[in-house]
Amino acid sequence: MTTDIDARTTTLAVRAGRSGSMGAWTRHSAWLMMRHPAFLLGTVALLTVWAVTAAGDDAYPSLTQMSWAVQLPLLILVGATYFSALLTALAPTASQPATGSGLTRCRIGGSSWASSSQCWLRPGSCAPWPSSGSL
Amino acid sequence: MLAPAGIVCALAFLRVFVAAQRDSAVGAPLPVEFLVIAAATVLAGVTGVTAAHVGRSLSPGVLVFVGLAIACVAGVVTQRPWRWLTLIAPESSFVVPPAPSSAIARPAVAHLVWLLSLAVGLAVILLAAVGARRSLCVLLAVGCCLAAVWSARVQLTRPATMATRQWASVDDAASRCRSVRAATYCALDKFGARIPVWAAVVDKQLAAIPPTPPRATIVVRQHLPQQDLDGSGYRIPAGWSRPDTGGGVPVLVSTRWAAPGTDSFDQTQVLSLALSVAYSIVYGQTPPIPPEGGGTIELCGGRGVAALWLAAATTEEGRSALDVISRPSSLTTVPIADSAVSLTVGHREGEVVQRLLLDGGSAEAVQRNWTTLLDDQTSVERAAQALGVASVGPPPEGSGLCQ
């Protein structure tokens, strides 16, 4: 869905948790968290520790049976990749401001996120704003 | 999503690399399986994007994830060929023992092609949705369909006995024999790291018995079991006892092994080797494998007590394995080299040995009564009396073992 918003006159954002749905808040938070460099680095660091320490658990490791598929932490990372891609694709997309008429117009589309009137734009631009607030 | 795929691939490699640095590591991994995990990660990412574009909200995406998770769990718990059509397809370590790389029949290449064809197929749907060139989409779709059909056919028609046939040839081709002190050890390719551990078991048993006249050399031979054509069980390969190493007494050893103290199913094979070696010492021959491929070899009376004591009391490995195996049941029974043939010690013989182990200072008593124990006329009651074990209970009702 695509929505034209008059950024000068319209108060777009609705503070999540007050009148927005919990699902949208969760989606927004999870998306932000998973994109955060500290989260990614922490995840990779933890999994690296796991890879090194778990491999030392077995005194007689059989390399032919060390199938990746039975290793839960790797599957968690595969699942995280799925949700990261899902949430990123569901996140709102915004065009550059259309200027010239005295209005800052943002075109938001690409998901129900925009249609549910629960998205946030950085003031004066069309970039997504990572917290609640108003234009 | 290529970055997560690379990270997952690197982590899997790191895990295997670290494990491979251990002196006791055996076997070699299949390199293509590292690419499989990268392909699975890419497929997960493409599936997420597709679910978002098709579903337009979070709920369908969650449902797709739940469906994938269920498929993965189903693929893990079954051993049917269709499990290869899921994201993951591990082989049960209970069903398939460790094996040399050349004997592994996992269709890893077909699985890789399957996952990639699914990922590209979903990407084509996305490309078509955003208006990519129709001819390009059609070309890619046809290619994906052909690759998916080919890989699915390979995975679904993988013969259940393929591994068995390969294992049989690997047994003879890959065995490498090496003499260590009093015995000879023949290990499959990439399993040579186990020889020092086996040698410790044999050496300590031989050191625990009184000096005896020269005996035939024990030849410990590693074998993979052969699965019956009907898939009902595993049998000892035909001709396994062929005296191809100078006429010694052959003893079978599995590809499984476990460290002392680990609560592992593989402890059965630790005790199996220890008990097989003890059998060859006590009985002076190799365990008589039934020609039909299945059955029980009973260890009874004084000789049964002596064999189990040698297996359990002389090494930490044997003691630990007996603890793990006898915990759920008072019956000590272990399959020989993962086969349907088992070595089974009588209930009361096991009870005598457990009491000796609790006593701690039994080695001297066993050595003093060694000749008595090895007499085939020595009953378990007589053995218990000679070893100073107060009394043994009556045999369990209904048990025909050692009667």
Coordinates of C-alpha atoms in Angstrom, one line a residue:
Chain A
M1 CA 0.0 0.0 0.0
T2 CA 1.2 3.5 -0.7
T3 CA 0.2 6.5 1.3
D4 CA 0.8 10.2 0.6
I5 CA 1.4 12.1 3.7
D6 CA 1.5 15.8 4.2
A7 CA 4.3 16.1 6.6
R8 CA 3.6 19.8 7.4
T9 CA 0.1 19.3 8.7
T10 CA -0.2 15.7 9.5
T11 CA 0.8 14.2 12.8
L12 CA 1.6 10.8 11.6
A13 CA 3.1 8.7 14.4
V14 CA 1.1 7.1 17.1
R15 CA 3.1 6.2 20.1
A16 CA 3.4 2.4 20.2
G17 CA 1.9 0.9 23.3
R18 CA -0.6 3.6 23.8
S19 CA -2.9 3.2 20.8
G20 CA -0.8 1.0 18.6
S21 CA -0.8 -2.7 18.5
M22 CA 1.6 -4.8 20.5
G23 CA 2.4 -6.7 17.3
A24 CA 3.6 -3.6 15.5
W25 CA 5.7 -2.6 18.5
T26 CA 7.3 -6.0 18.7
R27 CA 8.0 -6.1 15.1
H28 CA 9.5 -2.7 15.2
S29 CA 11.7 -3.4 18.2
A30 CA 12.9 -6.8 16.9
W31 CA 13.8 -5.3 13.6
L32 CA 15.8 -2.6 15.2
M33 CA 17.5 -5.0 17.6
M34 CA 18.5 -7.4 14.9
R35 CA 19.9 -4.7 12.8
H36 CA 22.0 -3.3 15.6
P37 CA 25.8 -3.9 15.1
A38 CA 26.2 -4.8 18.8
F39 CA 23.6 -7.5 18.5
L40 CA 25.1 -9.0 15.4
L41 CA 28.7 -8.9 16.8
G42 CA 27.5 -10.3 20.1
T43 CA 25.7 -13.1 18.4
V44 CA 28.7 -14.0 16.3
A45 CA 31.0 -13.8 19.3
L46 CA 28.8 -16.1 21.3
L47 CA 28.6 -18.6 18.5
T48 CA 32.3 -18.5 18.0
V49 CA 32.8 -19.4 21.7
W50 CA 30.3 -22.2 21.2
A51 CA 32.1 -23.5 18.1
V52 CA 35.4 -23.6 19.9
T53 CA 34.2 -25.0 23.3
A54 CA 31.6 -27.4 22.1
A55 CA 34.0 -29.1 19.8
G56 CA 36.2 -29.9 22.8
D57 CA 33.4 -31.7 24.6
D58 CA 33.9 -35.1 22.9
A59 CA 37.2 -36.8 23.7
Y60 CA 36.9 -38.9 20.6
P61 CA 35.3 -36.6 18.0
S62 CA 34.1 -38.3 14.8
L63 CA 34.5 -35.8 12.1
T64 CA 32.3 -37.7 9.7
Q65 CA 29.3 -37.5 12.0
M66 CA 29.8 -33.9 13.0
S67 CA 27.0 -32.9 10.7
W68 CA 26.2 -29.2 10.9
A69 CA 22.6 -30.0 10.8
V70 CA 22.4 -31.3 14.4
Q71 CA 24.0 -28.2 15.8
L72 CA 21.3 -26.1 17.3
P73 CA 23.2 -22.8 17.5
L74 CA 23.8 -22.8 13.8
L75 CA 20.1 -23.5 13.2
I76 CA 19.3 -20.5 15.5
L77 CA 21.4 -18.3 13.2
V78 CA 19.6 -19.7 10.2
G79 CA 16.3 -18.9 11.8
A80 CA 17.5 -15.4 12.7
T81 CA 18.4 -14.9 9.1
Y82 CA 14.8 -15.8 8.1
F83 CA 13.3 -13.3 10.5
S84 CA 15.8 -10.6 9.7
A85 CA 14.9 -10.9 6.0
L86 CA 11.2 -11.0 6.9
L87 CA 11.2 -8.0 9.1
T88 CA 13.5 -6.0 6.8
A89 CA 11.2 -6.7 3.9
L90 CA 8.2 -5.7 6.0
A91 CA 9.7 -2.4 7.2
P92 CA 8.4 0.8 5.7
T93 CA 10.1 2.3 2.7
A94 CA 10.1 6.0 2.1
S95 CA 10.9 8.0 -0.9
Q96 CA 13.0 11.2 -0.9
P97 CA 11.0 14.3 0.1
A98 CA 9.2 15.8 -2.8
T99 CA 9.8 19.6 -2.6
G100 CA 8.7 22.5 -4.6
S101 CA 5.2 23.0 -3.4
G102 CA 6.1 24.1 0.1
L103 CA 5.2 20.7 1.4
T104 CA 7.5 17.8 2.4
R105 CA 5.8 14.8 1.0
C106 CA 6.9 11.3 1.8
R107 CA 5.6 8.3 0.0
I108 CA 5.5 5.3 2.3
G109 CA 4.8 1.9 1.0
G110 CA 5.7 -1.6 0.8
S111 CA 3.9 -3.2 3.8
S112 CA 1.0 -3.1 6.2
W113 CA 3.3 -1.3 8.5
A114 CA 2.5 1.9 6.6
S115 CA -1.1 1.1 6.3
S116 CA -1.5 0.6 10.0
S117 CA -0.5 4.3 10.6
Q118 CA 2.2 3.1 12.9
C119 CA 5.4 4.3 11.3
W120 CA 7.8 6.9 12.2
L121 CA 9.7 9.3 10.0
R122 CA 12.7 11.3 10.9
P123 CA 11.6 15.0 11.1
G124 CA 12.2 16.9 7.9
S125 CA 13.0 13.8 5.9
C126 CA 11.5 10.6 4.8
A127 CA 14.0 8.3 6.6
P128 CA 12.4 5.9 9.1
W129 CA 12.7 7.2 12.6
P130 CA 13.7 4.5 15.1
S131 CA 11.6 5.7 18.0
S132 CA 8.1 6.9 18.7
G133 CA 7.3 10.6 18.2
S134 CA 5.6 12.9 15.9
L135 CA 6.6 14.8 12.8
Chain B
M1 CA 21.8 -12.7 3.5
L2 CA 25.1 -13.8 2.0
A3 CA 26.9 -12.4 5.1
P4 CA 25.0 -14.6 7.6
A5 CA 25.5 -17.6 5.2
G6 CA 29.3 -16.9 5.3
I7 CA 29.3 -16.6 9.1
V8 CA 27.4 -19.8 9.6
C9 CA 29.6 -21.6 7.1
A10 CA 32.7 -20.3 8.9
L11 CA 31.4 -21.3 12.3
A12 CA 30.7 -24.8 11.1
F13 CA 34.2 -25.0 9.7
L14 CA 35.7 -23.6 12.9
R15 CA 33.9 -26.2 15.0
V16 CA 35.1 -29.1 12.9
F17 CA 38.6 -27.6 12.6
V18 CA 38.9 -27.3 16.4
A19 CA 37.6 -30.9 16.9
A20 CA 40.0 -32.1 14.2
Q21 CA 43.0 -30.8 16.2
R22 CA 42.5 -33.4 18.9
D23 CA 44.8 -36.4 18.7
S24 CA 41.9 -38.8 19.1
A25 CA 39.9 -37.3 16.3
V26 CA 38.9 -39.8 13.6
G27 CA 37.4 -39.6 10.1
A28 CA 37.2 -36.6 7.8
P29 CA 34.2 -34.3 7.1
L30 CA 32.5 -33.9 3.8
P31 CA 33.5 -30.5 2.5
V32 CA 30.2 -30.0 0.5
E33 CA 28.3 -30.1 3.8
F34 CA 29.8 -26.7 4.7
L35 CA 28.3 -25.3 1.5
V36 CA 25.0 -26.9 2.4
I37 CA 24.6 -24.9 5.6
A38 CA 25.4 -21.7 3.6
A39 CA 22.8 -22.7 1.1
A40 CA 20.3 -23.3 3.9
T41 CA 20.9 -19.9 5.3
V42 CA 20.4 -18.2 1.9
L43 CA 17.2 -20.2 1.4
A44 CA 16.0 -19.0 4.9
G45 CA 16.7 -15.4 3.9
V46 CA 15.0 -15.6 0.5
T47 CA 12.0 -17.4 2.1
G48 CA 11.7 -14.5 4.6
V49 CA 11.7 -11.9 1.9
T50 CA 9.2 -13.9 -0.2
A51 CA 6.9 -14.4 2.8
A52 CA 7.0 -10.7 3.5
H53 CA 6.1 -9.7 -0.1
V54 CA 3.4 -12.3 -0.5
G55 CA 1.9 -12.2 2.9
R56 CA 2.2 -8.4 3.3
S57 CA 2.2 -8.7 7.1
L58 CA 4.0 -10.5 9.9
S59 CA 1.5 -13.2 10.6
P60 CA 2.0 -15.2 7.4
G61 CA 5.7 -15.0 7.9
V62 CA 5.5 -16.4 11.3
L63 CA 3.3 -19.2 10.0
V64 CA 5.8 -20.0 7.3
F65 CA 8.5 -20.1 9.9
V66 CA 6.5 -22.5 12.1
G67 CA 6.0 -24.7 9.1
L68 CA 9.7 -24.8 8.3
A69 CA 10.4 -25.5 11.9
I70 CA 8.0 -28.4 12.0
A71 CA 9.5 -29.8 8.7
C72 CA 13.0 -29.5 10.2
V73 CA 12.0 -31.4 13.4
A74 CA 10.2 -34.0 11.3
G75 CA 13.4 -34.4 9.2
V76 CA 15.5 -34.8 12.3
V77 CA 13.4 -37.5 14.0
T78 CA 12.8 -39.7 10.9
Q79 CA 15.2 -41.7 8.9
R80 CA 13.1 -41.9 5.8
P81 CA 14.5 -40.6 2.6
W82 CA 12.1 -37.6 2.4
R83 CA 14.0 -36.0 5.3
W84 CA 16.5 -34.8 2.7
L85 CA 13.9 -32.5 1.3
T86 CA 13.9 -30.5 4.4
L87 CA 16.4 -27.9 5.4
I88 CA 18.4 -30.3 7.6
A89 CA 18.9 -34.0 7.3
P90 CA 21.1 -35.4 9.9
E91 CA 21.6 -39.1 10.2
S92 CA 20.9 -40.7 13.6
S93 CA 24.1 -41.6 15.4
F94 CA 22.1 -44.5 16.9
V95 CA 21.4 -45.9 13.4
V96 CA 24.5 -45.1 11.5
P97 CA 27.9 -45.5 13.2
P98 CA 30.9 -43.2 12.3
A99 CA 32.5 -44.3 9.1
P100 CA 35.3 -43.4 6.8
S101 CA 34.5 -40.6 4.3
S102 CA 34.6 -43.1 1.4
A103 CA 31.8 -45.1 3.1
I104 CA 29.4 -42.2 3.7
A105 CA 26.4 -42.3 1.5
R106 CA 24.8 -39.0 2.4
P107 CA 23.5 -37.3 -0.8
A108 CA 25.1 -34.1 0.2
V109 CA 25.6 -32.8 -3.3
A110 CA 22.0 -33.4 -4.3
H111 CA 20.9 -31.8 -1.0
L112 CA 22.9 -28.7 -1.9
V113 CA 21.4 -28.5 -5.4
W114 CA 17.9 -29.0 -3.9
L115 CA 18.4 -26.1 -1.4
L116 CA 19.9 -23.8 -4.0
S117 CA 17.2 -24.5 -6.6
L118 CA 14.5 -23.7 -4.0
A119 CA 16.3 -20.4 -3.1
V120 CA 16.7 -19.4 -6.7
G121 CA 13.1 -20.4 -7.4
L122 CA 11.8 -18.1 -4.7
A123 CA 14.1 -15.4 -5.9
V124 CA 12.5 -15.7 -9.4
I125 CA 9.1 -15.2 -7.9
L126 CA 10.3 -12.0 -6.3
L127 CA 11.9 -10.9 -9.6
A128 CA 8.7 -11.5 -11.4
A129 CA 6.7 -9.6 -8.8
V130 CA 8.9 -6.5 -9.3
G131 CA 8.6 -6.7 -13.1
A132 CA 11.9 -8.3 -14.2
R133 CA 12.2 -9.5 -17.8
R134 CA 9.8 -12.3 -18.4
S135 CA 12.1 -14.3 -20.6
L136 CA 14.8 -14.2 -17.8
C137 CA 12.3 -15.3 -15.2
V138 CA 11.0 -18.2 -17.4
L139 CA 14.6 -19.4 -18.1
L140 CA 15.5 -19.3 -14.4
A141 CA 12.3 -21.0 -13.4
V142 CA 12.8 -23.9 -15.9
G143 CA 16.4 -24.3 -14.7
C144 CA 15.3 -24.4 -11.0
C145 CA 12.5 -26.9 -11.8
L146 CA 15.0 -29.3 -13.6
A147 CA 17.5 -29.0 -10.8
A148 CA 14.9 -29.5 -8.1
V149 CA 13.5 -32.6 -9.8
W150 CA 16.9 -34.1 -10.4
S151 CA 18.0 -33.5 -6.8
A152 CA 14.7 -34.7 -5.3
R153 CA 14.9 -37.9 -7.3
V154 CA 18.4 -38.6 -6.2
Q155 CA 17.5 -38.0 -2.5
L156 CA 14.3 -39.9 -2.5
T157 CA 15.6 -42.9 -4.4
R158 CA 18.8 -43.3 -2.4
P159 CA 18.9 -47.1 -1.7
A160 CA 18.7 -48.0 2.0
T161 CA 21.5 -50.5 1.5
M162 CA 23.9 -48.3 -0.5
A163 CA 26.0 -47.6 2.6
T164 CA 26.1 -51.3 3.4
R165 CA 27.6 -52.3 0.1
Q166 CA 30.1 -49.5 0.3
W167 CA 31.1 -50.4 3.8
A168 CA 31.8 -54.0 2.8
S169 CA 34.3 -52.9 0.3
V170 CA 35.8 -50.3 2.6
D171 CA 36.4 -52.9 5.3
D172 CA 39.0 -54.7 3.3
A173 CA 40.4 -51.9 1.3
A174 CA 41.0 -49.4 4.0
S175 CA 42.2 -51.5 6.9
R176 CA 45.7 -50.8 8.0
C177 CA 47.3 -53.1 10.5
R178 CA 49.9 -52.1 13.0
S179 CA 51.5 -54.1 15.8
V180 CA 51.7 -52.5 19.2
R181 CA 53.4 -54.5 21.9
A182 CA 51.5 -57.8 22.4
A183 CA 48.8 -57.4 19.8
T184 CA 48.0 -56.3 16.3
Y185 CA 45.5 -53.6 15.4
C186 CA 43.8 -53.0 12.1
A187 CA 42.0 -49.7 11.8
L188 CA 39.9 -48.3 9.0
D189 CA 41.2 -45.3 7.1
K190 CA 41.3 -42.2 9.3
F191 CA 40.6 -44.3 12.4
G192 CA 44.2 -44.9 13.3
A193 CA 44.0 -42.5 16.2
R194 CA 42.0 -45.1 18.1
I195 CA 44.8 -47.7 18.1
P196 CA 46.6 -46.4 21.3
V197 CA 43.3 -46.5 23.2
W198 CA 42.6 -50.1 22.1
A199 CA 46.2 -51.0 22.9
A200 CA 45.8 -49.7 26.4
V201 CA 42.7 -52.0 26.9
V202 CA 44.5 -55.1 25.6
D203 CA 47.8 -54.4 27.5
K204 CA 46.1 -53.9 30.8
Q205 CA 44.1 -57.0 30.5
L206 CA 47.1 -59.1 29.6
A207 CA 49.1 -57.5 32.5
A208 CA 46.3 -58.4 35.0
I209 CA 46.4 -62.2 34.4
P210 CA 49.0 -64.6 35.8
P211 CA 51.9 -65.5 33.5
T212 CA 50.7 -68.1 31.0
P213 CA 52.3 -70.1 28.2
P214 CA 52.7 -68.3 24.9
R215 CA 49.3 -67.6 23.3
A216 CA 48.1 -66.6 19.9
T217 CA 48.4 -62.9 19.2
I218 CA 45.2 -60.9 19.6
V219 CA 44.3 -59.1 16.4
V220 CA 41.9 -56.3 17.0
R221 CA 40.1 -55.6 13.7
Q222 CA 37.8 -52.6 13.1
H223 CA 34.7 -53.4 11.1
L224 CA 31.6 -51.6 10.0
P225 CA 28.5 -53.7 10.3
Q226 CA 26.5 -54.7 7.3
Q227 CA 22.8 -53.9 7.3
D228 CA 20.5 -56.8 6.4
L229 CA 18.8 -56.4 3.0
D230 CA 15.4 -56.1 4.8
G231 CA 16.8 -53.4 7.0
S232 CA 16.0 -55.3 10.1
G233 CA 19.4 -55.2 11.7
Y234 CA 23.1 -55.3 11.3
R235 CA 25.2 -58.4 11.0
I236 CA 28.9 -59.2 11.2
P237 CA 30.5 -59.1 7.7
A238 CA 31.1 -62.6 6.2
G239 CA 34.7 -63.7 6.6
W240 CA 35.5 -61.3 9.3
S241 CA 37.6 -63.8 11.2
R242 CA 39.8 -64.6 8.2
P243 CA 43.3 -65.1 9.6
D244 CA 44.9 -62.6 7.3
T245 CA 47.3 -61.3 9.9
G246 CA 49.5 -64.2 10.8
G247 CA 46.9 -66.5 12.4
G248 CA 46.1 -64.5 15.5
V249 CA 42.8 -64.5 17.4
P250 CA 40.7 -61.8 15.8
V251 CA 38.6 -59.5 17.9
L252 CA 36.1 -57.1 16.4
V253 CA 35.9 -53.4 17.3
S254 CA 33.4 -50.9 16.3
T255 CA 33.9 -47.4 14.9
R256 CA 32.1 -46.0 18.0
W257 CA 34.0 -45.1 21.1
A258 CA 33.3 -42.9 24.2
A259 CA 35.4 -41.3 26.8
P260 CA 35.3 -42.6 30.4
G261 CA 32.6 -40.8 32.4
T262 CA 30.5 -39.8 29.4
D263 CA 26.9 -41.1 29.5
S264 CA 26.9 -42.2 25.9
F265 CA 25.3 -44.9 23.9
D266 CA 28.8 -45.5 22.5
Q267 CA 29.9 -46.9 25.8
T268 CA 28.3 -50.2 24.7
Q269 CA 31.2 -50.5 22.2
V270 CA 33.8 -49.6 24.7
L271 CA 32.7 -52.5 26.9
S272 CA 32.2 -54.7 23.7
L273 CA 35.9 -54.4 22.9
A274 CA 36.9 -55.0 26.5
L275 CA 34.7 -58.0 26.8
S276 CA 35.7 -59.4 23.4
V277 CA 39.4 -59.1 24.4
A278 CA 38.6 -60.7 27.7
Y279 CA 36.7 -63.5 25.9
S280 CA 39.7 -64.3 23.7
I281 CA 42.0 -64.4 26.8
V282 CA 39.7 -66.5 29.0
Y283 CA 38.3 -68.8 26.3
G284 CA 41.4 -68.8 24.1
Q285 CA 39.3 -68.2 21.0
T286 CA 37.4 -65.6 19.2
P287 CA 33.7 -65.2 20.2
P288 CA 31.8 -67.7 18.0
I289 CA 29.6 -65.5 15.7
P290 CA 26.5 -67.4 14.7
P291 CA 26.6 -68.0 10.9
E292 CA 23.0 -66.7 10.5
G293 CA 24.1 -63.3 11.7
G294 CA 22.3 -62.8 14.9
G295 CA 22.1 -64.1 18.4
T296 CA 23.6 -64.1 21.9
I297 CA 26.9 -65.4 23.1
E298 CA 26.6 -66.2 26.8
L299 CA 29.4 -65.8 29.3
C300 CA 28.6 -68.0 32.3
G301 CA 30.2 -69.6 35.3
G302 CA 33.7 -68.9 36.4
R303 CA 34.8 -68.0 33.0
G304 CA 32.0 -65.5 32.7
V305 CA 33.1 -63.9 36.0
A306 CA 36.7 -63.8 34.9
A307 CA 35.9 -62.3 31.5
L308 CA 33.7 -59.5 32.9
W309 CA 36.2 -58.8 35.7
L310 CA 39.0 -58.4 33.1
A311 CA 36.8 -56.2 31.0
A312 CA 35.7 -53.9 33.8
A313 CA 38.3 -53.9 36.4
T314 CA 41.5 -53.4 34.4
T315 CA 40.8 -50.1 32.7
E316 CA 39.0 -46.9 33.6
E317 CA 37.3 -47.2 30.2
G318 CA 35.8 -50.6 31.0
R319 CA 34.7 -49.7 34.5
S320 CA 33.0 -46.5 33.3
A321 CA 31.3 -48.4 30.4
L322 CA 30.0 -51.1 32.8
D323 CA 28.6 -48.4 35.1
V324 CA 26.7 -46.7 32.3
I325 CA 25.4 -50.0 30.8
S326 CA 24.4 -51.7 34.1
R327 CA 22.7 -48.6 35.5
P328 CA 19.4 -49.1 33.8
S329 CA 19.5 -52.9 33.9
S330 CA 21.3 -55.6 35.9
L331 CA 22.0 -57.5 32.7
T332 CA 25.3 -56.8 31.0
T333 CA 24.8 -57.3 27.3
V334 CA 26.6 -55.5 24.5
P335 CA 26.5 -55.9 20.8
I336 CA 29.6 -56.9 19.0
A337 CA 30.7 -54.2 16.6
D338 CA 27.2 -52.7 16.4
S339 CA 25.8 -55.9 15.1
A340 CA 22.8 -58.1 16.1
V341 CA 25.2 -60.5 17.8
S342 CA 25.7 -59.7 21.5
L343 CA 27.9 -60.8 24.3
T344 CA 25.8 -61.3 27.4
V345 CA 27.0 -62.0 30.9
G346 CA 24.8 -63.9 33.3
H347 CA 22.9 -62.0 36.0
R348 CA 24.7 -63.7 38.9
E349 CA 28.1 -63.5 37.2
G350 CA 27.5 -59.8 36.8
E351 CA 26.5 -59.6 40.5
V352 CA 29.8 -61.3 41.6
V353 CA 31.9 -58.9 39.5
Q354 CA 30.0 -55.8 40.8
R355 CA 30.7 -56.9 44.4
L356 CA 34.4 -57.5 43.5
L357 CA 34.6 -54.0 42.0
L358 CA 33.0 -52.5 45.1
D359 CA 35.5 -54.4 47.2
G360 CA 38.4 -52.8 45.3
G361 CA 41.2 -55.2 46.2
S362 CA 40.0 -58.1 44.0
A363 CA 43.0 -58.3 41.6
E364 CA 45.0 -60.6 43.9
A365 CA 42.1 -62.9 44.5
V366 CA 41.4 -63.2 40.8
Q367 CA 45.0 -64.0 40.0
R368 CA 45.2 -66.5 42.8
N369 CA 42.1 -68.4 41.6
W370 CA 42.8 -67.8 37.9
T371 CA 43.0 -71.6 37.1
T372 CA 39.8 -72.3 38.9
L373 CA 38.0 -69.5 37.2
L374 CA 39.0 -70.7 33.8
D375 CA 37.9 -74.3 34.4
D376 CA 34.7 -74.7 32.4
Q377 CA 33.2 -76.8 35.2
T378 CA 33.5 -73.9 37.7
S379 CA 30.0 -72.6 38.5
V380 CA 29.2 -69.1 39.5
E381 CA 28.6 -70.2 43.1
R382 CA 32.1 -71.8 43.2
A383 CA 33.7 -68.8 41.6
A384 CA 32.0 -66.5 44.1
Q385 CA 33.2 -68.7 47.0
A386 CA 36.8 -68.8 45.7
L387 CA 36.8 -65.0 45.3
G388 CA 35.4 -64.4 48.8
V389 CA 32.1 -63.1 47.7
A390 CA 29.7 -64.1 50.4
S391 CA 26.7 -65.3 48.4
V392 CA 25.0 -64.7 45.1
G393 CA 21.2 -64.6 44.8
P394 CA 19.2 -67.1 42.8
P395 CA 18.9 -66.6 39.0
P396 CA 16.0 -64.4 38.0
E397 CA 12.7 -66.2 37.4
G398 CA 12.0 -66.9 33.8
S399 CA 15.5 -66.1 32.6
G400 CA 17.0 -68.8 30.6
L401 CA 20.4 -67.2 30.6
C402 CA 23.3 -69.4 31.9
Q403 CA 20.9 -72.2 32.9

